[in-house]
Coordinates of C-alpha atoms and ligand atoms in Angstrom, one line a residue:
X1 CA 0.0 0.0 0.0
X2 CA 1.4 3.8 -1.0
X3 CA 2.4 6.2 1.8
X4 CA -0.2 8.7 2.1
X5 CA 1.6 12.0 1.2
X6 CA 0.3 14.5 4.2
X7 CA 0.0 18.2 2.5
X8 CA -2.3 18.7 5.7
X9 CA 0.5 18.1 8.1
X10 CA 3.4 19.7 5.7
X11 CA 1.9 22.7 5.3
X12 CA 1.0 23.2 8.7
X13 CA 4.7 23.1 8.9
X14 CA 5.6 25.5 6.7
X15 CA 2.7 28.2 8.2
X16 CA 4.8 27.5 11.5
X17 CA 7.9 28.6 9.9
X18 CA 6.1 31.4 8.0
X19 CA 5.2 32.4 11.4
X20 CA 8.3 32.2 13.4
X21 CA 10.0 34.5 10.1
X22 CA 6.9 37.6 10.6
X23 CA 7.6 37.7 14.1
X24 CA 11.6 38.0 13.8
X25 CA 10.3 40.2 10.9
X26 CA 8.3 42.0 13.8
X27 CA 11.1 41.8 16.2
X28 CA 13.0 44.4 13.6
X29 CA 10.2 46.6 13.0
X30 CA 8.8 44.9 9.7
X31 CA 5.6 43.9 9.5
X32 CA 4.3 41.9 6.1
X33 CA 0.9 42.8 4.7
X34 CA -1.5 41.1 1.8
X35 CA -3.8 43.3 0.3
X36 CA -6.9 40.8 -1.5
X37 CA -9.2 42.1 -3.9
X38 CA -12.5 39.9 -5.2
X39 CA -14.6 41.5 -7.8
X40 CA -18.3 40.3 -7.3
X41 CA -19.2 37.8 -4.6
X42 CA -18.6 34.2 -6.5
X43 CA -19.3 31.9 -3.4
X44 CA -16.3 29.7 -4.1
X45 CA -13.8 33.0 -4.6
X46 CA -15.4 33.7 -0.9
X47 CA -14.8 31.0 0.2
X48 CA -10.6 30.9 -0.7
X49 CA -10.6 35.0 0.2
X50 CA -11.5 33.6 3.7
X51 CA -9.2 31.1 3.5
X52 CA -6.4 33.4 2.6
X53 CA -7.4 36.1 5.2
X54 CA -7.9 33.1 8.2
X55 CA -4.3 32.2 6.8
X56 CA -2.8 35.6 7.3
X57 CA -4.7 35.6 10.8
X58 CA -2.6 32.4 12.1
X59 CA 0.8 33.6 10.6
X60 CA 0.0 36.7 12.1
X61 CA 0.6 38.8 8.8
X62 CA -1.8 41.7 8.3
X63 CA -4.2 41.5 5.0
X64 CA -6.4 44.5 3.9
X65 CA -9.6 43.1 2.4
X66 CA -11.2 45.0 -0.7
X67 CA -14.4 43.5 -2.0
X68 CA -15.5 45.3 -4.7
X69 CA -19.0 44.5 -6.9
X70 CA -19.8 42.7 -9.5
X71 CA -20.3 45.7 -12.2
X72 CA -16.6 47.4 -11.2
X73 CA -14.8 48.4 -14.4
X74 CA -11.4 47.5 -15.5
X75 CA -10.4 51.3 -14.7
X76 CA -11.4 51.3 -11.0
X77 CA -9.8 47.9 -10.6
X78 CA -6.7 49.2 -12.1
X79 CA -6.8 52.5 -10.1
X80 CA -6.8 50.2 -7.2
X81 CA -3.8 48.1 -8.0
X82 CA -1.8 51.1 -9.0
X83 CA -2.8 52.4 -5.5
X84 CA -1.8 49.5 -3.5
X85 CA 1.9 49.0 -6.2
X86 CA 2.4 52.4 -4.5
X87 CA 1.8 52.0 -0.9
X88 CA 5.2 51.0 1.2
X89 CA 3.3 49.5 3.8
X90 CA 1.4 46.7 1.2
X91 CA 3.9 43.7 0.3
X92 CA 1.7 41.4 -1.5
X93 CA -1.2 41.8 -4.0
X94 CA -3.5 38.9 -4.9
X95 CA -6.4 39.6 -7.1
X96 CA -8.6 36.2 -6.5
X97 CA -9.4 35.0 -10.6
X98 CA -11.9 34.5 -11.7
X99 CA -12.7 38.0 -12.8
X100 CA -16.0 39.3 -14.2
X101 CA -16.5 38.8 -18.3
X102 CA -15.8 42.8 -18.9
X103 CA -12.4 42.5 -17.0
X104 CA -9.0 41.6 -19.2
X105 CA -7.6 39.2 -16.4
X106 CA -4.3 39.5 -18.7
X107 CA -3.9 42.9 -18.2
X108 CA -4.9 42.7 -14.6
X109 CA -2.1 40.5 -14.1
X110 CA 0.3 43.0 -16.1
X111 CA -0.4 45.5 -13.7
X112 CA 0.8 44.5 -10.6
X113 CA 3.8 45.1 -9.5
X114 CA 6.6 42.0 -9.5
X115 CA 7.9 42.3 -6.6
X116 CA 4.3 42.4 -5.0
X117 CA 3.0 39.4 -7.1
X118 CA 2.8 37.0 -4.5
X119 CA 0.9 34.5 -6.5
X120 CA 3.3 34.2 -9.0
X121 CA 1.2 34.7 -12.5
X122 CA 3.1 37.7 -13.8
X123 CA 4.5 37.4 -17.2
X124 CA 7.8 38.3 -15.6
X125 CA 7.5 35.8 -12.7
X126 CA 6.7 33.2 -15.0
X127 CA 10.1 34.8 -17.6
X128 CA 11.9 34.7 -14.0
X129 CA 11.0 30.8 -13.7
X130 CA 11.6 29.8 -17.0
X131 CA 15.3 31.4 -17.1
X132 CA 16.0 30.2 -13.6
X133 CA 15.8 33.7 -11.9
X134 CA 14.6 33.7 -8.4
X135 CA 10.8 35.3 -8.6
X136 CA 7.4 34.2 -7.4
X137 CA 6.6 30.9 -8.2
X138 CA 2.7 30.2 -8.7
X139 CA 1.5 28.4 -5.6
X140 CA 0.6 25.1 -6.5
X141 CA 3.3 23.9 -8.3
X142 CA 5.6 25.5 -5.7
X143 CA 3.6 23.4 -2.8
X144 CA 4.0 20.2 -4.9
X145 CA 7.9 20.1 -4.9
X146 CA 7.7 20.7 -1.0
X147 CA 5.5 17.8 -0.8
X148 CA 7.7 15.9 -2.7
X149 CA 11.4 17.2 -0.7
X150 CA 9.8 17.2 2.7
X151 CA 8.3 13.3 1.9
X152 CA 11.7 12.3 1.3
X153 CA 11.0 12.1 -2.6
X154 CA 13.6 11.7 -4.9
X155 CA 13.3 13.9 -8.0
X156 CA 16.5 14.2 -9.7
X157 CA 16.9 12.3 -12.6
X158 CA 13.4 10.3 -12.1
X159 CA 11.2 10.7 -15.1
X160 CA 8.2 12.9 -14.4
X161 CA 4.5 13.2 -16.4
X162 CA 2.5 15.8 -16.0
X163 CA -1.1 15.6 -17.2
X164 CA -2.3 18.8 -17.7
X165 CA -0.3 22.6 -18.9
X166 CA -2.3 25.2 -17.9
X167 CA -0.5 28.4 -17.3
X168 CA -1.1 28.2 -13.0
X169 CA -0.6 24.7 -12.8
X170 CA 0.9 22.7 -15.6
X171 CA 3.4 25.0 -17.2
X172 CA 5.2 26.3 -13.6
X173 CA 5.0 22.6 -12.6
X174 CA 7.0 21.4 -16.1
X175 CA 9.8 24.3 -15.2
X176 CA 10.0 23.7 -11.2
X177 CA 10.7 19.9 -12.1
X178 CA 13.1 20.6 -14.8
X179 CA 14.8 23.2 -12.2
X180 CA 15.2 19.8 -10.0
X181 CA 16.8 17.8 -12.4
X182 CA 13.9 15.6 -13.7
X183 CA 13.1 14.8 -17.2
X184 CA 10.0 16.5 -17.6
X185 CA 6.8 15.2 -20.1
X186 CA 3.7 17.6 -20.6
X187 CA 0.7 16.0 -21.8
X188 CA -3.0 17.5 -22.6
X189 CA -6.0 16.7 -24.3
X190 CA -4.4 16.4 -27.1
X191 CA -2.1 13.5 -26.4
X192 CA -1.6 10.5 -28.0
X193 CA -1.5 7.1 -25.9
X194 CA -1.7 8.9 -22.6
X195 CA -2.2 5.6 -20.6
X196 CA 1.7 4.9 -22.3
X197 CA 2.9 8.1 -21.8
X198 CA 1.5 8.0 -17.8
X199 CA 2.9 4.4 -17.5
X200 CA 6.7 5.5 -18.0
X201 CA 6.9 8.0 -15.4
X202 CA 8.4 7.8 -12.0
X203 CA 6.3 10.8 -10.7
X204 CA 2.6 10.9 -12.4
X205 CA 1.5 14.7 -11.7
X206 CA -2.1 14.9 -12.3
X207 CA -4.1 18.4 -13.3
X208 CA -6.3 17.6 -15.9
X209 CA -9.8 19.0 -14.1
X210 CA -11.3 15.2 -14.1
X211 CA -12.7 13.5 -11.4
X212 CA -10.9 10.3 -10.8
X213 CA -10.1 9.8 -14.3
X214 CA -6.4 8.3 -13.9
X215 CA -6.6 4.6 -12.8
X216 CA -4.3 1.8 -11.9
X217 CA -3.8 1.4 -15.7
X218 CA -1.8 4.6 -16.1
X219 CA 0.3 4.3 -13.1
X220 CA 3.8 2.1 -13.0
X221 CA 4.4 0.0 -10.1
X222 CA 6.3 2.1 -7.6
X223 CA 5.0 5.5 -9.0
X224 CA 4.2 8.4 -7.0
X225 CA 1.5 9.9 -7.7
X226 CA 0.5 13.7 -7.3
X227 CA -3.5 14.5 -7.8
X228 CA -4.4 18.2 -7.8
X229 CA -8.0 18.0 -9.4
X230 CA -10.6 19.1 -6.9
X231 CA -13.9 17.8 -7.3
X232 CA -17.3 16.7 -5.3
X233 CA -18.6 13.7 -6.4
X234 CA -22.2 12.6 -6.7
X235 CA -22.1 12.6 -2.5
X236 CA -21.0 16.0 -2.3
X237 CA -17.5 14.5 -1.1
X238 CA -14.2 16.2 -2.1
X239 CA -12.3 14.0 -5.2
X240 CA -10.0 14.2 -6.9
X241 CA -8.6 13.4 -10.6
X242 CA -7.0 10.3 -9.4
X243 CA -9.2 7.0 -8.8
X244 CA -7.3 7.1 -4.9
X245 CA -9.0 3.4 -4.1
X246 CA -7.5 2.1 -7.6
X247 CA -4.3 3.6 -7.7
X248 CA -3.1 3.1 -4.1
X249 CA -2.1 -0.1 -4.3
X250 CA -0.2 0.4 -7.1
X251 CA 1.7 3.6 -6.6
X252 CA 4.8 3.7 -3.8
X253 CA 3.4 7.1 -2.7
X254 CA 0.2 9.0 -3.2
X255 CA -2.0 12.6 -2.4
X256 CA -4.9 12.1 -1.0
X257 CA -7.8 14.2 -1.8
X258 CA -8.8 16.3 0.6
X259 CA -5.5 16.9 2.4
X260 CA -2.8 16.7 -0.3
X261 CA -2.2 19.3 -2.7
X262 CA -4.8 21.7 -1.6
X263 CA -3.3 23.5 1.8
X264 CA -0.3 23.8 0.3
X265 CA -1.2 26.3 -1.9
X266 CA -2.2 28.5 0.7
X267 CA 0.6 27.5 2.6
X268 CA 3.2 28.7 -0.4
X269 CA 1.3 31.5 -0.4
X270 CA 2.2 32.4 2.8
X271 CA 5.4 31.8 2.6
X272 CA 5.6 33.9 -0.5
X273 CA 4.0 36.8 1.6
X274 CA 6.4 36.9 4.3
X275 CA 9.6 36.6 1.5
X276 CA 8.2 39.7 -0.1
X277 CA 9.5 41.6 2.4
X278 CA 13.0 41.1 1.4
X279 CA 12.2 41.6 -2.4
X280 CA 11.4 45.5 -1.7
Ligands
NAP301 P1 -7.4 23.6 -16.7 O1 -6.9 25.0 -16.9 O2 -8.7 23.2 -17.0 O3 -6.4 22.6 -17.5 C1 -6.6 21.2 -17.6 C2 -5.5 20.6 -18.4 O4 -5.8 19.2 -18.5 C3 -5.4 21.2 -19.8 O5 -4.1 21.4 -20.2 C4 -6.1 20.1 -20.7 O6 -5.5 19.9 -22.0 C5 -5.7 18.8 -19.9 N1 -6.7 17.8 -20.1 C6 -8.1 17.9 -20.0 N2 -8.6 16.7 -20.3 C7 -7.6 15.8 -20.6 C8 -7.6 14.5 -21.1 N3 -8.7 13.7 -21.3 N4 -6.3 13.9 -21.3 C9 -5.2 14.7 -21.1 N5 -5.2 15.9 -20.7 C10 -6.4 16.5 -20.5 O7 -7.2 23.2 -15.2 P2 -6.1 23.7 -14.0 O8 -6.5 25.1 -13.6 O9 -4.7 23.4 -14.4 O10 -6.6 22.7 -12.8 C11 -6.6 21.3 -12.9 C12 -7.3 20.7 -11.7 O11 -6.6 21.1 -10.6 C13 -8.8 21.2 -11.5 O12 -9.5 20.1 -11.0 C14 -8.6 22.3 -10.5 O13 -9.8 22.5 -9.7 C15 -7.5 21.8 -9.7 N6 -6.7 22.8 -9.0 C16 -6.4 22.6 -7.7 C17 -5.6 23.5 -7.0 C18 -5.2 23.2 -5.6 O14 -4.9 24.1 -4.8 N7 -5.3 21.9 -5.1 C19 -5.1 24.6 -7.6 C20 -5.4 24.8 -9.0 C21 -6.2 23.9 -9.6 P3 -5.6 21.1 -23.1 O15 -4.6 22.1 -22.7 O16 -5.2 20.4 -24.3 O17 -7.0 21.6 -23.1

């Protein structure tokens, strides 16, 4: 049976040590604060903006909370973000996505400032990545290789998949495990044989968006297996993109869903706040 990879208890870990760095931070007279802006009141956008401000909370980081509504145009949002790329005393800016139709998330995006963009989605934070410059990394993938190091996971020169290449999961995940020495496979929709492709890889990373779609059949003997899809089944139970029940058995180590992937990204998060600091 796999070891149950434990995002639950890792990240927990790495809040602690987010929160033993903002007090020394405190201790010298530097405080760290998040500024979060939500346009329109999404209930699941809500329901991470709490999240992120609860997280703050424990840490003991301050966060400044701007909900706007619904109709707020692309002006006033960027008015905002200009505002807050000014302000000394603001060291992270997270606009929660997804915006409103008549917003260009794009140019959103653009217009904060690097050094402030602690979730790691602008262009030059992904340029940063991809040329192996230090920047912020987008939070996921970032939370995944700690999942990986602090489970005692080797990664250099094991052959990775990774199902999936979006531009906050996929992609940043290809370049973080090329930056640790694996040789890296992207597949997508548009993959042929991807029960093949799956079956070669030493580390199966799995963001394709659905619900327990990867099986024993894709996964090697010994694999370990990394699920970030979050779903609720027809029970209203959290799953994931990984069949856990079929694939355990098979796989050396395996994410559960809940409690894998998913507080590490607020936990990376975190930690990207409180590393701000020393970027301005
Ligand atoms: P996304 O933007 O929808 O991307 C899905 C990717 O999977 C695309 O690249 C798509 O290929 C590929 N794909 C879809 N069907 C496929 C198939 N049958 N075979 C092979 N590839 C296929 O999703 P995302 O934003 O990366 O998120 C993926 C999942 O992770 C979702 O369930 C999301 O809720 C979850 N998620 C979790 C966290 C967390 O904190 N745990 C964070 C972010 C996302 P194409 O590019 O060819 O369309």
């Amino acid at each position: 049976m796999a070891q149950i990879i434990d995002g639950k208890m890792i990240s927990t870990m790495i809040k602690d040590e987010c929160r033993n760095k903002a007090e020394a931070l405190k201790e010298q007279g530097r405080e760290v604060c998040l500024a979060v802006i939500q346009v329109g009141c999404d209930p699941a956008s809500s329901v991470y903006v709490n999240n992120k401000k609860k997280a703050c909370a424990y840490i003991g980081i301050n966060s400044l909370s701007y909900e706007l509504k619904e109709e707020t145009t692309q002006e006033e949002l960027m008015k905002l973000i200009n505002e807050l790329n000014g302000r000394k005393d603001v060291n992270g800016i997270l606009v929660q996505l997804p915006l409103p139709g008549h917003i260009d998330e794009n140019a959103i995006i653009k217009a904060i400032d690097p050094k402030k963009d602690v979730d790691g989605f602008h262009p030059q934070s992904v340029g940063a990545l991809c040329i192996g410059q230090p920047g912020f990394v987008s939070c996921t993938p970032a939370g995944i290789i700690e999942l990986l190091k602090r489970s005692g996971v080797t990664i250099c020169g094991k052959r990775c998949v990774i199902i999936g290449r979006s531009n906050i999961v996929g992609k940043p995940m290809a370049l973080l495990m090329l930056r640790e020495n694996a040789t890296v496979t992207v597949a997508h929709s548009r993959t042929e044989n991807l029960r093949e492709v799956c079956r070669q890889a030493d580390i199966l990373i799995v963001a394709m968006g659905k619900p327990r779609y990867i099986d024993a059949s894709y996964v090697k003997e010994g694999a370990v297996v990394i699920d970030v899809g979050i779903h609720r089944n027809e029970d209203n139970k959290l799953c994931g993109d990984v069949d856990f029940e079929s694939v355990s058995p098979v796989a050396s180590a395996i994410t559960p869903v809940p409690g894998g992937v998913g507080p590490m990204t607020i936990a990376m998060l975190m930690k990207n706040c409180v590393e701000s600091i020393e970027l301005q």
